[in-house]
């Protein structure tokens, strides 16, 4: 993730180091995600405890979410991300995505958005100033039909990373009328967050076909939000019994490194199927979402 490593050789890149003026002696030794270290000398109680180096939270989330090849994993916590494990390095000429080496012949292709559940928290605390709990507000959104009666929320309250890379991007609530309620605003914000995720998904799936999405993060506990994800992507979505997949992926790496018996398949708690009617509506709305950003980009 430093940008100093050659993904093909999994070694520090001599040309990049020369350009940056960084000596390789200043850098850590690159090791396998299965590398085992023993407890530090300052903690004799841990001298026989194996420490497995593992990897980043994003990589571990994908490993934890599914053992299947080509599994698209969507994570929405405070921020959000879309990631897929691929078999060779991928670089996007438009720089819409990242690609990191995970292990062996596996690379993590994806992108991250600044705007996840933090948008709903901001909406509740600073805009609606609602005393109700977040679960209650999200339940209000279920009373509003898909498309929020034309209300569109560009949720760029923190600027945006992939695929826009625009720190100046701003939030926009577009299409307000006297008939809209706070429930409409909540549902429009939920859709806006998924639209950000969908934009990343479009960029990384241009030349890939997938049949399923796996989800992780706090949003996976809200059925409406997961259903919206399914409708917008027009793909079935699986929710595992364990939604903290980054932690579970780290456990799996430890089990693998210590050559213990592998865990069983991830238990699927729920599967959501897309609504073709809602998908068509969201496709139309997503195109307007993109046009609005394009028209307002220079005004930001």
Short mmCIF file of N, CA and C in Angstrom, two decimals, residues 40 54 119 151 180:
data_model
loop_
_atom_site.label_atom_id
_atom_site.label_comp_id
_atom_site.label_asym_id
_atom_site.label_seq_id
_atom_site.Cartn_x
_atom_site.Cartn_y
_atom_site.Cartn_z
N UNK A 40 7.46 -10.57 21.84
CA UNK A 40 8.60 -9.68 22.02
C UNK A 40 9.33 -9.95 23.33
N UNK A 54 -0.60 -11.57 9.10
CA UNK A 54 -1.90 -11.26 8.47
C UNK A 54 -1.81 -10.16 7.42
N UNK A 119 -22.89 9.45 6.72
CA UNK A 119 -23.87 10.34 6.08
C UNK A 119 -25.19 10.29 6.85
N UNK A 151 -36.56 12.27 -5.05
CA UNK A 151 -35.54 12.98 -4.26
C UNK A 151 -34.20 12.27 -4.41
N UNK A 180 -42.30 16.00 0.25
CA UNK A 180 -41.23 15.19 0.83
C UNK A 180 -41.17 15.36 2.35
#
